[in-house]
CSV table of C-alpha atoms in Angstrom, one decimal:
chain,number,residue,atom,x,y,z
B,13,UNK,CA,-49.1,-13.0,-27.2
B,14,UNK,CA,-49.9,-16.5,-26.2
B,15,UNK,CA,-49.3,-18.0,-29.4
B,16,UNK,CA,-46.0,-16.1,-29.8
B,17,UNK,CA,-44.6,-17.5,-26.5
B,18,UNK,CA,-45.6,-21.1,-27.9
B,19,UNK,CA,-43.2,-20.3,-31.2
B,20,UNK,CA,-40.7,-19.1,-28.8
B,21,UNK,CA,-40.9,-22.2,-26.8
B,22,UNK,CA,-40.9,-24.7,-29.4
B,23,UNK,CA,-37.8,-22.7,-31.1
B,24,UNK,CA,-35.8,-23.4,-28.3
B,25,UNK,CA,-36.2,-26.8,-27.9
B,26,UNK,CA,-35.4,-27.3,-31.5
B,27,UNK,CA,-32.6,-25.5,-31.1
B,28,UNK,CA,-31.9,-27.7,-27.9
B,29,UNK,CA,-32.4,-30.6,-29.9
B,30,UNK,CA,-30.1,-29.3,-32.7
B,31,UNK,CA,-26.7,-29.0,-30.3
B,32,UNK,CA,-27.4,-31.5,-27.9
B,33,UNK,CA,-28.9,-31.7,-25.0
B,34,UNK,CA,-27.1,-30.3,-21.8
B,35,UNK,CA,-25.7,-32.0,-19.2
B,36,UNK,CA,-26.8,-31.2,-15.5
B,37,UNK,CA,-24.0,-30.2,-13.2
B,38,UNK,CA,-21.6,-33.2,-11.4
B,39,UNK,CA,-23.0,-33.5,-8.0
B,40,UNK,CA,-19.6,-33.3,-6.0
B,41,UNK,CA,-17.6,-36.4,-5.7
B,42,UNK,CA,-18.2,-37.7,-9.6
B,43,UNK,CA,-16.2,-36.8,-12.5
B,44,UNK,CA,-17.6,-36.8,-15.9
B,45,UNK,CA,-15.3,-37.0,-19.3
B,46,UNK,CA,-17.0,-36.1,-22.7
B,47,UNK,CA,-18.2,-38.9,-24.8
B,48,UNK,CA,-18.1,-39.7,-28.4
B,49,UNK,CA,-20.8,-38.8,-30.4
B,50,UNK,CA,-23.8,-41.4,-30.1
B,51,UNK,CA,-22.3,-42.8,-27.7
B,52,UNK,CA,-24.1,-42.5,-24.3
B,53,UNK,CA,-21.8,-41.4,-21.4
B,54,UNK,CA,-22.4,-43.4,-17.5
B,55,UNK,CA,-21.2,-40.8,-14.6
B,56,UNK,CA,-18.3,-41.6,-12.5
B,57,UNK,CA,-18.8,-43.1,-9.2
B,58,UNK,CA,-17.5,-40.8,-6.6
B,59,UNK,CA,-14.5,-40.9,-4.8
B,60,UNK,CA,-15.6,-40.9,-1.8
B,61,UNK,CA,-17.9,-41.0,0.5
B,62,UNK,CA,-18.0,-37.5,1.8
B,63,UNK,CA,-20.3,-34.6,0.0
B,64,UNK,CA,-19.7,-31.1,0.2
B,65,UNK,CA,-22.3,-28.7,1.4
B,66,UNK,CA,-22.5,-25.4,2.5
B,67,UNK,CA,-23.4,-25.7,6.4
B,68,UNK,CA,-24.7,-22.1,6.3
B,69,UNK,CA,-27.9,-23.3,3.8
B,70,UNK,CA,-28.7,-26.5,6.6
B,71,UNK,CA,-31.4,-25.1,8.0
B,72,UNK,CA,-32.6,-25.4,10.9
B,73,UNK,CA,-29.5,-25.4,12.8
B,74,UNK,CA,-28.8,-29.0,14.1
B,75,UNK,CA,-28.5,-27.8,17.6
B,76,UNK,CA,-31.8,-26.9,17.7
B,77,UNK,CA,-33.5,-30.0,17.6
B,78,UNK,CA,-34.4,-31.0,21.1
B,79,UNK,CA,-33.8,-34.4,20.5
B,80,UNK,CA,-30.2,-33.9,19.0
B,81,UNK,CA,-28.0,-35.6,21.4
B,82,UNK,CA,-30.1,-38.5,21.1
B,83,UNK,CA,-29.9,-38.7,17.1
B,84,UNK,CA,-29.2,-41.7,15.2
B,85,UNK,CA,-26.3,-41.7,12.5
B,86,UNK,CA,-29.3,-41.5,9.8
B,87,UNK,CA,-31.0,-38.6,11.3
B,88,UNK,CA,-27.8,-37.2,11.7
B,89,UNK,CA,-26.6,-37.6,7.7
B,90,UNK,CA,-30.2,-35.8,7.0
B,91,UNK,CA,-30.1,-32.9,9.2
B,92,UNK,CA,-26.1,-32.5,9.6
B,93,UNK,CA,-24.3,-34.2,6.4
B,94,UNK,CA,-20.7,-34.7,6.8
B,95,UNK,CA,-20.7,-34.9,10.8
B,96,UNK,CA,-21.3,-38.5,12.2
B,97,UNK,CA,-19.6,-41.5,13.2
B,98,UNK,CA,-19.7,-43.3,9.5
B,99,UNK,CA,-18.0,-39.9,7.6
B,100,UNK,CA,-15.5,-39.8,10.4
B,101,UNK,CA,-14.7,-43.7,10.4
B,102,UNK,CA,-14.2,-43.0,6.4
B,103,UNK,CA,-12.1,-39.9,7.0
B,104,UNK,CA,-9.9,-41.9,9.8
B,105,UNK,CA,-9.1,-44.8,7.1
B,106,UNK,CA,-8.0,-42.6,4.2
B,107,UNK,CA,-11.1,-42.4,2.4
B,108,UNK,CA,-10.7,-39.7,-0.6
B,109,UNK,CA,-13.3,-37.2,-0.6
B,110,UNK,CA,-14.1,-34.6,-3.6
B,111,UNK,CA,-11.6,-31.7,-4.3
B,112,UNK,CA,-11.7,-29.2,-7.5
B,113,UNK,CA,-7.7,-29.1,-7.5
B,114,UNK,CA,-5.6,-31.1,-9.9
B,115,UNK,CA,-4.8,-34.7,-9.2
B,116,UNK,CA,-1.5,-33.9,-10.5
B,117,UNK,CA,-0.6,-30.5,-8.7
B,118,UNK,CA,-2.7,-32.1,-5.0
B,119,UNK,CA,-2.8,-35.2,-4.6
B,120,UNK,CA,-3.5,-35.1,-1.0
B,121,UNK,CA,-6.4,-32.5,-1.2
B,122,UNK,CA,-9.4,-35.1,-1.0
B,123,UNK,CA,-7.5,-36.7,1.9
B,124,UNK,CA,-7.9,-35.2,5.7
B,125,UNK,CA,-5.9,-37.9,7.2
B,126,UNK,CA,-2.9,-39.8,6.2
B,127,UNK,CA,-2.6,-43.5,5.7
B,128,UNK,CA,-1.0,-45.9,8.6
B,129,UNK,CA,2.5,-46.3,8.2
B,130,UNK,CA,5.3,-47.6,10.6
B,131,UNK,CA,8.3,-45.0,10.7
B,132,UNK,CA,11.4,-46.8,12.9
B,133,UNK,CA,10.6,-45.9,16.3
B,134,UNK,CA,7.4,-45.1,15.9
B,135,UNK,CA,4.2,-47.5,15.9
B,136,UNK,CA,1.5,-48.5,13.0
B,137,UNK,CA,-0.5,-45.6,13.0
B,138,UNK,CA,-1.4,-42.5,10.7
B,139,UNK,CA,1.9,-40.8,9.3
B,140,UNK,CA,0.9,-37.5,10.9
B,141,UNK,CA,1.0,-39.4,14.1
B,142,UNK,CA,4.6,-41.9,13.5
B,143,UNK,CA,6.2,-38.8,12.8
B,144,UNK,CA,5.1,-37.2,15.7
B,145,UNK,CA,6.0,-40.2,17.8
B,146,UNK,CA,9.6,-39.9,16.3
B,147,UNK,CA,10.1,-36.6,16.8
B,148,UNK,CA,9.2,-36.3,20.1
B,149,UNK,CA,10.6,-39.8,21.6
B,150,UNK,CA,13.8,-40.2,19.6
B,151,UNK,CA,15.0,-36.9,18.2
B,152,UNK,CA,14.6,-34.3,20.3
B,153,UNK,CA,15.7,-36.2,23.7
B,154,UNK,CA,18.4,-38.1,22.7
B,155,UNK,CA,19.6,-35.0,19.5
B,156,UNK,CA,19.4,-33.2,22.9
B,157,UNK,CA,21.8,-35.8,24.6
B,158,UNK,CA,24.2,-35.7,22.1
B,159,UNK,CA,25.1,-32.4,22.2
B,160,UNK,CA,25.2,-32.3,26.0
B,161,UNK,CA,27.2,-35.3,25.9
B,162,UNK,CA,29.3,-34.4,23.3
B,163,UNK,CA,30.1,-30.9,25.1
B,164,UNK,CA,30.3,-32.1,28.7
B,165,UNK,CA,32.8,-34.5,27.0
B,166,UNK,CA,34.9,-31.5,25.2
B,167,UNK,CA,34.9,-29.7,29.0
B,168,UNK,CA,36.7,-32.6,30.6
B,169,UNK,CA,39.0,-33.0,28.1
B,170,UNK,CA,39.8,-29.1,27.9
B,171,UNK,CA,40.0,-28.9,32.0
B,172,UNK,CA,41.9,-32.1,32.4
B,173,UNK,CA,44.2,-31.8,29.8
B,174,UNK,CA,44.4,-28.1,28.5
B,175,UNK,CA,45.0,-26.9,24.9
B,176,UNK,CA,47.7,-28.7,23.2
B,177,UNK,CA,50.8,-26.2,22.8
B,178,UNK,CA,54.0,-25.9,21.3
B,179,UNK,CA,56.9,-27.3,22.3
B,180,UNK,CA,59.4,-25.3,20.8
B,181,UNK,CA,59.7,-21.4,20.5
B,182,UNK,CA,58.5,-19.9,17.8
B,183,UNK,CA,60.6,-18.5,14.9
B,184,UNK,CA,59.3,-15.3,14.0
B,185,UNK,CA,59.2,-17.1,10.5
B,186,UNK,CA,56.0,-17.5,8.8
B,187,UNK,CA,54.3,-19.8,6.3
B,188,UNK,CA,51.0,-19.6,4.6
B,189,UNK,CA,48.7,-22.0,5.4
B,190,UNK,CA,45.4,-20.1,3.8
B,191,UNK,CA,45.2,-18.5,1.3
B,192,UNK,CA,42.7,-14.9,1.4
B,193,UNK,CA,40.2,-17.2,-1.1
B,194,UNK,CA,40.1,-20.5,1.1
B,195,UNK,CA,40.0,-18.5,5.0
B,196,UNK,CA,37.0,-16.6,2.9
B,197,UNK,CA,35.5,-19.5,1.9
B,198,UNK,CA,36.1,-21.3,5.2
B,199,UNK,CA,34.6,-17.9,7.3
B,200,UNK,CA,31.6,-18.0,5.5
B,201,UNK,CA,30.6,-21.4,5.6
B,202,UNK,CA,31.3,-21.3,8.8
B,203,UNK,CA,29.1,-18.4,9.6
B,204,UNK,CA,26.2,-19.6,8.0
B,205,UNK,CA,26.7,-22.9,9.8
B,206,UNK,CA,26.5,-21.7,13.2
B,207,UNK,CA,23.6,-19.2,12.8
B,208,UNK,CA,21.8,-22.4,11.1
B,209,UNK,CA,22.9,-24.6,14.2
B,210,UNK,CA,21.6,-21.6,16.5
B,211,UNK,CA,18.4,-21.2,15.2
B,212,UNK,CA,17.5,-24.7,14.9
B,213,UNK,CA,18.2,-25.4,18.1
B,214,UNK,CA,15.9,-22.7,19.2
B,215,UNK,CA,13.3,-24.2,17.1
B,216,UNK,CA,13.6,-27.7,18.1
B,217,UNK,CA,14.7,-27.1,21.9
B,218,UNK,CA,13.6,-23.8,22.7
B,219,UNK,CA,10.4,-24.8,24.1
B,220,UNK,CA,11.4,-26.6,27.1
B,221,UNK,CA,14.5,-23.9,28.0
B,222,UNK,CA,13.7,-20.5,26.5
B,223,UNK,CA,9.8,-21.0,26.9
B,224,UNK,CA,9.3,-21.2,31.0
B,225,UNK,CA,11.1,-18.1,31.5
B,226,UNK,CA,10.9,-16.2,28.3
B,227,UNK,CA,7.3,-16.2,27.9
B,228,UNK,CA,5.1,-17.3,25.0
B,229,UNK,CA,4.9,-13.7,23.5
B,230,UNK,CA,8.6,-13.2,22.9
B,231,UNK,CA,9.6,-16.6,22.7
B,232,UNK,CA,7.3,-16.9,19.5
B,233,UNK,CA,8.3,-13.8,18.1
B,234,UNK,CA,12.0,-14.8,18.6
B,235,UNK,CA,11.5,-18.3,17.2
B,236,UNK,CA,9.4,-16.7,14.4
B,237,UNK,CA,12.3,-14.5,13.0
B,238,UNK,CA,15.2,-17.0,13.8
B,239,UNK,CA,12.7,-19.6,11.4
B,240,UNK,CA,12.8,-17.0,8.0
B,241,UNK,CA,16.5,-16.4,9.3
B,242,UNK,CA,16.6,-19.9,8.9
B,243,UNK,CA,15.2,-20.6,5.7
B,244,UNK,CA,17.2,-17.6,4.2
B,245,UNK,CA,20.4,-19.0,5.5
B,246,UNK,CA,19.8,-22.4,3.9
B,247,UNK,CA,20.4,-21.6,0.4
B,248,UNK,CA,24.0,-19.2,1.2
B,249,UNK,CA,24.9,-22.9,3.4
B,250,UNK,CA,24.5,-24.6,0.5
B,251,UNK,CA,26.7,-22.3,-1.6
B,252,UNK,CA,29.4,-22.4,0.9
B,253,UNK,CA,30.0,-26.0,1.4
B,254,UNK,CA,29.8,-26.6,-2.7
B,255,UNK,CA,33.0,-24.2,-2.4
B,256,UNK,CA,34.1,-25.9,0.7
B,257,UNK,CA,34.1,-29.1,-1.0
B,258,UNK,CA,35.9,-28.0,-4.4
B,259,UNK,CA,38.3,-25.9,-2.6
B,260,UNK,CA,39.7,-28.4,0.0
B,261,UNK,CA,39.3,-31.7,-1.4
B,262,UNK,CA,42.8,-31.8,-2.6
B,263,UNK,CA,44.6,-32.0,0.5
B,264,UNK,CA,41.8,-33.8,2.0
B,265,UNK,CA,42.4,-36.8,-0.1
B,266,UNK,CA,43.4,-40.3,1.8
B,267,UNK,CA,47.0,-41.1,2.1
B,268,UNK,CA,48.7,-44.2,3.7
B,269,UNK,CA,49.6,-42.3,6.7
B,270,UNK,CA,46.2,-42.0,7.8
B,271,UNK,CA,45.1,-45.0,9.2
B,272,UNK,CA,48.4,-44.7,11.6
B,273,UNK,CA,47.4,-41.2,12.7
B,274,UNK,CA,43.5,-43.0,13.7
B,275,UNK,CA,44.9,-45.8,15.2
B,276,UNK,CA,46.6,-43.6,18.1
B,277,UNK,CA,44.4,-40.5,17.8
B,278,UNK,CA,46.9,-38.2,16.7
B,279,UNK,CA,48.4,-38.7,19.9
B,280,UNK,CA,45.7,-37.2,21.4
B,281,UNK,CA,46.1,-39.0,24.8
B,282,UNK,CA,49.7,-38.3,25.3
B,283,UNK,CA,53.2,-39.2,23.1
B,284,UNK,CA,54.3,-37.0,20.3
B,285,UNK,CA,51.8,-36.2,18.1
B,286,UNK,CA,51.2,-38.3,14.9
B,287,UNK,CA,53.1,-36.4,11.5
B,288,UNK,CA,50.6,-36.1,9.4
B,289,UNK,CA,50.2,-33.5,5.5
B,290,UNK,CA,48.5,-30.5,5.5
B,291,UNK,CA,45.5,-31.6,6.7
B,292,UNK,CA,45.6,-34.7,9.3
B,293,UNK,CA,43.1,-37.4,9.5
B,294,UNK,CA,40.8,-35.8,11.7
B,295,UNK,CA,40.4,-33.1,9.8
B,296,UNK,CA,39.5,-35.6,6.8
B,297,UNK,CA,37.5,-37.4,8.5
B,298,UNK,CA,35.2,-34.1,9.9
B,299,UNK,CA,36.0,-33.3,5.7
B,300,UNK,CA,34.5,-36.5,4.2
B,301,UNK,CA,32.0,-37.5,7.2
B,302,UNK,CA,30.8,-33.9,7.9
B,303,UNK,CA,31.1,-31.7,5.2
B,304,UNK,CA,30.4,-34.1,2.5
B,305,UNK,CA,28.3,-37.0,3.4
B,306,UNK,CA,26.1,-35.6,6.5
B,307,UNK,CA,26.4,-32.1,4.2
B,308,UNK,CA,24.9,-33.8,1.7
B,309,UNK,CA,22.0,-35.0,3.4
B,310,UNK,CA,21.6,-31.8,5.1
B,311,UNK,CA,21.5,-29.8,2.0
B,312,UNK,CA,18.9,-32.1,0.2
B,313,UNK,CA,16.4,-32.8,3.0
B,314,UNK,CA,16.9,-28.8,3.7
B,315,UNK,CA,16.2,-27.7,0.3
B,316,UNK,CA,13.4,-30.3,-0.2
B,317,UNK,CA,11.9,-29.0,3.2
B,318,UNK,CA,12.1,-25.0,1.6
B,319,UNK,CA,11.1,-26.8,-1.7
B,320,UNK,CA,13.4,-25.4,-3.6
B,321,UNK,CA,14.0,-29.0,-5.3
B,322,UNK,CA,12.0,-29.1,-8.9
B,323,UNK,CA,10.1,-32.1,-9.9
B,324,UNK,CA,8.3,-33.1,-6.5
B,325,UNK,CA,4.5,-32.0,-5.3
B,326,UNK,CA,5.8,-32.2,-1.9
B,327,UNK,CA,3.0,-34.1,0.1
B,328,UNK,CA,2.9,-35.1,3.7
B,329,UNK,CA,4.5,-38.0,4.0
B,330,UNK,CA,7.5,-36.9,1.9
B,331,UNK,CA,7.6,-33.8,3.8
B,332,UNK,CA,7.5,-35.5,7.4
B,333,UNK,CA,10.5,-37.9,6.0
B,334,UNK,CA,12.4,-35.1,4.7
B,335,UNK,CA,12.1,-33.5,8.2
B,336,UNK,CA,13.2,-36.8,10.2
B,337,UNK,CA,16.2,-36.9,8.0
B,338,UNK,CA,17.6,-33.1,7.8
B,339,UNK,CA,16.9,-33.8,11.7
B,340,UNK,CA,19.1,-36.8,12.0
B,341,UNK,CA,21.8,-35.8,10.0
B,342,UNK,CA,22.0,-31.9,11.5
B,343,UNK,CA,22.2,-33.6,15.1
B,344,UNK,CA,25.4,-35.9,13.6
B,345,UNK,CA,26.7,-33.1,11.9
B,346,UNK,CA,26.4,-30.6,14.7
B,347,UNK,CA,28.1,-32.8,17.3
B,348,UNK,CA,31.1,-33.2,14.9
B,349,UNK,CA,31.6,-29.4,14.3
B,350,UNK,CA,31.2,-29.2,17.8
B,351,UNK,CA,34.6,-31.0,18.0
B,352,UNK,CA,35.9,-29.5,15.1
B,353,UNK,CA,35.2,-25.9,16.9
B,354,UNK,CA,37.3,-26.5,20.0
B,355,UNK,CA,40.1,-27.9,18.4
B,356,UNK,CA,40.4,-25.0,15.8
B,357,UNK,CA,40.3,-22.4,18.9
B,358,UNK,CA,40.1,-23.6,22.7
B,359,UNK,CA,42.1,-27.1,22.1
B,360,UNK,CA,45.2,-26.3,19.8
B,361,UNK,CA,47.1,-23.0,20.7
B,362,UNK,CA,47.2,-21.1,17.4
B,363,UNK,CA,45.1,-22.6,15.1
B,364,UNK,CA,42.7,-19.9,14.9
B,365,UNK,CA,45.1,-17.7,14.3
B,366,UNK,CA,46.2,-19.6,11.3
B,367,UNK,CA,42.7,-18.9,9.8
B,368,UNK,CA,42.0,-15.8,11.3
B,369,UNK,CA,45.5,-14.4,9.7
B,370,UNK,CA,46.4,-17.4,7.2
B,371,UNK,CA,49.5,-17.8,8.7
B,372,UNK,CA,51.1,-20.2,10.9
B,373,UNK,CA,55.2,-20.0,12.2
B,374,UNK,CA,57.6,-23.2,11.1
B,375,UNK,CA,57.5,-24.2,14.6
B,376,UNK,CA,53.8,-24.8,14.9
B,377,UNK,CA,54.1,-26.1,11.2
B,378,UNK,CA,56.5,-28.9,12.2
B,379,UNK,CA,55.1,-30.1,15.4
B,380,UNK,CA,51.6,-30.5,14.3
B,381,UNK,CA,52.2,-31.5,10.3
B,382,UNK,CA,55.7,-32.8,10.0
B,383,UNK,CA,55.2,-34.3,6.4
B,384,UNK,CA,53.3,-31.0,5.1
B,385,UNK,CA,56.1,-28.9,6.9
B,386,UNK,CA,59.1,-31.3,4.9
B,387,UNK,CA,57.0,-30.7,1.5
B,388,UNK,CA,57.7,-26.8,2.0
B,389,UNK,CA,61.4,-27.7,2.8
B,390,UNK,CA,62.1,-29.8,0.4
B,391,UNK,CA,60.5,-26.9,-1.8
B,392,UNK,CA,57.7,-28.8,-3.5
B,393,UNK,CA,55.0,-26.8,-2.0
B,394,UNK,CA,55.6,-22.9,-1.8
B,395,UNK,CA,55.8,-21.3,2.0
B,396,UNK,CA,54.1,-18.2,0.3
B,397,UNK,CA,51.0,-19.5,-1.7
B,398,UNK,CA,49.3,-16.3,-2.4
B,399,UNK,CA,50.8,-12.3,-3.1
B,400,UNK,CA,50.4,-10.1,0.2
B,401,UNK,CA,47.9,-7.7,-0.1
B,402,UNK,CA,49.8,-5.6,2.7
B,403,UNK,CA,47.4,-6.0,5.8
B,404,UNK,CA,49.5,-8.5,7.5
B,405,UNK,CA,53.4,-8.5,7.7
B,406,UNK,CA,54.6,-10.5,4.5
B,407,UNK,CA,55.9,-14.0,5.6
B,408,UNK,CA,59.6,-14.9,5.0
B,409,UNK,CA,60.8,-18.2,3.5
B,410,UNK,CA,62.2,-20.5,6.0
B,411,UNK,CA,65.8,-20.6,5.5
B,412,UNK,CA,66.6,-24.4,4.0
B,413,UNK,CA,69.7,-25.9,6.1
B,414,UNK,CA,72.2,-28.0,4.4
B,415,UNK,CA,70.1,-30.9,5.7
B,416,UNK,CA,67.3,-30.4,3.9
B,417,UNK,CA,64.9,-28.7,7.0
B,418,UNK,CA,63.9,-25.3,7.7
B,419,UNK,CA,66.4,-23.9,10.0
């Protein structure tokens, strides 16, 4: 038996020696690659400076040295690896540690705490910790101002001046401002607008006026359902506001008439109001400034932060200035709507009308868009734009006076 073991012994290691000899495992930390035949292969150095281990197989517990509290950094490392002052100095300077995932796919795995960076507003410190500082001292309170500001301001103007109105009677005579398709368009974008406005302001505000009298329990249930509402939202936003855009950029184009109608405010402030086309130049300017250039950061930084953008690992830092951005530009794009709102129903008598219904009379049409109501007189745009699917009363064609205007 004895000498048939020693065969067996000696078989293996010629069989060792025939298919090479094989390698220990990499301690974790150190990466090995395979090497060319007689060529000798020299380990990796690791990454770091931190070494996994399974706490539950340190035994004794470190606690139960008496003399624990009073243990050097060294005794420490032997009894306690990965828990004293030198790991954590490592850890707070961006030291990479060991991590099985993919470079490629985690890049961030090995690393517990960011690098120092300097966002604006914020100062040099970790990233987790400058994006926290601009959050929470730049924009939350002064986001928060804006929109108190810029509705305080909408109040005065609305109790000190009133909606603007007509100053002629109406006709009874109707033309089509909207067409089913664009009020369609315009309602849902709209919708999914405000419910994203809502629930963000929940999310970001929430805690300092729902919170105190709401209670943790429901106010984190409410802001838990109103964040998937959120992120469901998103993508139907972005939908809208591509039809938005290729739907209404036609008449939202600049025209020389424009600058006049900025320079007194439409006559805003008093005097007869501004003619303007179809769409005047504050509704280009909530067009181009809002819809499409604040949109447009909106919509990236808001499908980057659901990362539904291909191509990107999405780390931290890109993640954090993602977030400071979609902030940012929802604040600016909120407080703009917010003006946009009023005027459309509170601060001009029948203009939600005209896209709740699509119509508008020939009175309201020449008091607030003289050069869009003379196009329709003059007969080069049509006063019916769409066929009448029967749910509203059909409009009649302005009669056309020997002058040239609607009679």
């Amino acid at each position: 038996m004895k000498q048939a073991l020693t065969a067996l012994v000696l078989c293996c290691a010629a069989l060792g020696s025939a298919f090479g000899q094989a390698q220990p495992p990499a301690a974790p930390g150190t990466t090995s690659a395979p090497s060319a035949p007689g060529v000798s292969a020299t380990p990796a150095q690791p990454t770091g400076g931190i070494r996994g281990q399974n706490i539950f197989e340190v035994k004794p517990e470190a606690s139960d040295d008496p003399n624990y509290l009073n243990q050097t950094n060294g005794e420490r490392m032997r009894v306690q690896p990965g828990n004293n002052a030198p790991i954590w100095r490592q850890v707070g300077q961006g030291v990479t540690g060991y991590s099985s995932l993919p470079k490629s796919e985690a890049p961030e795995a090995g690393n517990l705490i960011q690098p120092s960076v300097q966002y604006p507003g914020s100062r040099y410190t970790t990233a987790g910790e400058a994006w926290r500082q601009v959050r929470n001292n730049w924009i939350i309170p002064y986001g928060a101002a804006l929109l108190f500001v810029t509705l305080l301001a909408l109040a005065i103007f609305y109790f000190t001046r009133g909606p603007i109105r007509l100053h002629g009677h109406e006709t009874g005579r109707k033309i089509e401002r909207f067409t089913p398709f664009e009020r369609a368009t315009h309602w849902s974008n709209a919708i999914a607008f405000v419910t994203l406005a809502i629930s963000g302001i929940v999310m970001a505000f929430g805690k300092f006026f729902l919170l105190p009298w709401m209670g943790l329990t429901l106010f984190g249930w409410i802001a838990y359902a109103l964040k998937n509402v959120h992120n469901f939202v998103g993508p139907l936003f972005v939908i809208t506001t591509v039809f938005m855009v290729f739907t209404f950029i036609r008449d939202n184009l600049p025209r020389a008439g424009d600058l006049k109608w900025l320079a007194r405010f439409g006559g805003l402030f008093g005097g007869r109001e501004v003619p303007s086309h179809r769409f005047n130049a504050g509704e280009k300017v909530v067009f181009w400034g809002g819809v499409l250039f604040l949109g447009l950061f909106v919509i990236a930084s808001g499908l980057f932060l659901d990362k539904l953008l291909p191509g990107f690992v999405y780390t931290r830092g890109e993640m954090q200035v993602a977030h400071m951005v979609h902030g940012i530009a929802t604040l600016l794009m909120m407080a703009m709507i917010m003006g946009h709102i009023y005027i459309g129903t509170l601060g001009m008598t029948g203009a939600y009308k005209a896209m709740r219904t699509g119509y508008v009379d020939e009175t309201w049409a020449r008091e607030h868009h003289e050069l869009w109501y003379d196009d329709i007189a003059a007969g080069k745009i049509p006063a019916q734009r769409s066929v009448p699917d029967g749910s509203v009363v059909p409009p009649v064609r302005p009669a056309i006076s020997a002058e040239g205007k609607l009679s």
